[in-house]
Short mmCIF file of C-alpha atoms in Angstrom, two decimals:
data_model
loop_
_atom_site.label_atom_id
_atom_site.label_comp_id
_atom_site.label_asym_id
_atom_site.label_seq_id
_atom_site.Cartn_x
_atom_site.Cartn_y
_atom_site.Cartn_z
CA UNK A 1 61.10 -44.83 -8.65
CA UNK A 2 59.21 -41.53 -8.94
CA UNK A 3 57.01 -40.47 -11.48
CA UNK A 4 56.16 -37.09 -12.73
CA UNK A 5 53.10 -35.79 -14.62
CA UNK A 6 53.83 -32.48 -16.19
CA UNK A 7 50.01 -31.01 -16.92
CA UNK A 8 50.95 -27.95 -18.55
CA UNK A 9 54.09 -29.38 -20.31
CA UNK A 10 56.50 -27.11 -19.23
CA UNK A 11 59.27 -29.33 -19.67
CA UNK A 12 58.34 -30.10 -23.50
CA UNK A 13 58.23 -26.82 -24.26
CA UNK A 14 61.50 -25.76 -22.79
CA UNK A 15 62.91 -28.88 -25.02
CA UNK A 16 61.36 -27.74 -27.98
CA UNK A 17 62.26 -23.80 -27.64
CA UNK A 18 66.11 -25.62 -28.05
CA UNK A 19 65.80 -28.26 -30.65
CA UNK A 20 62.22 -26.95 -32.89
CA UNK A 21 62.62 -30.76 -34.75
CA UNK A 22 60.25 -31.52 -31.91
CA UNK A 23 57.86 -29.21 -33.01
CA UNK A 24 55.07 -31.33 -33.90
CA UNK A 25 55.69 -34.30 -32.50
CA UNK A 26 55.24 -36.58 -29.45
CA UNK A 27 57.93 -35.76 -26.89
CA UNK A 28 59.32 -37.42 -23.67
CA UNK A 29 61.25 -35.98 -21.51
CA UNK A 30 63.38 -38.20 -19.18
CA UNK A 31 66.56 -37.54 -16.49
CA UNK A 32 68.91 -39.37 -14.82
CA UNK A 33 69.94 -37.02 -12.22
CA UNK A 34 70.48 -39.24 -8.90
CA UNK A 35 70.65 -37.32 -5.64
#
């Protein structure tokens, strides 16, 4: 299992610029891409 810390919430933001519900509130983001 691997972990990521995103520090300047790049992520987030890219999830809230396409669904602005989030705006506001707590947000994880999680994938399931297996390589």
């Amino acid at each position: 299992m691997i972990g990521l810390v995103d520090c300047d919430c790049f992520y987030v933001s890219c999830e809230r610029l396409f669904d602005p519900k989030l705006r506001g509130r707590p947000v994880i983001c999680l994938s399931n891409n297996v390589i």
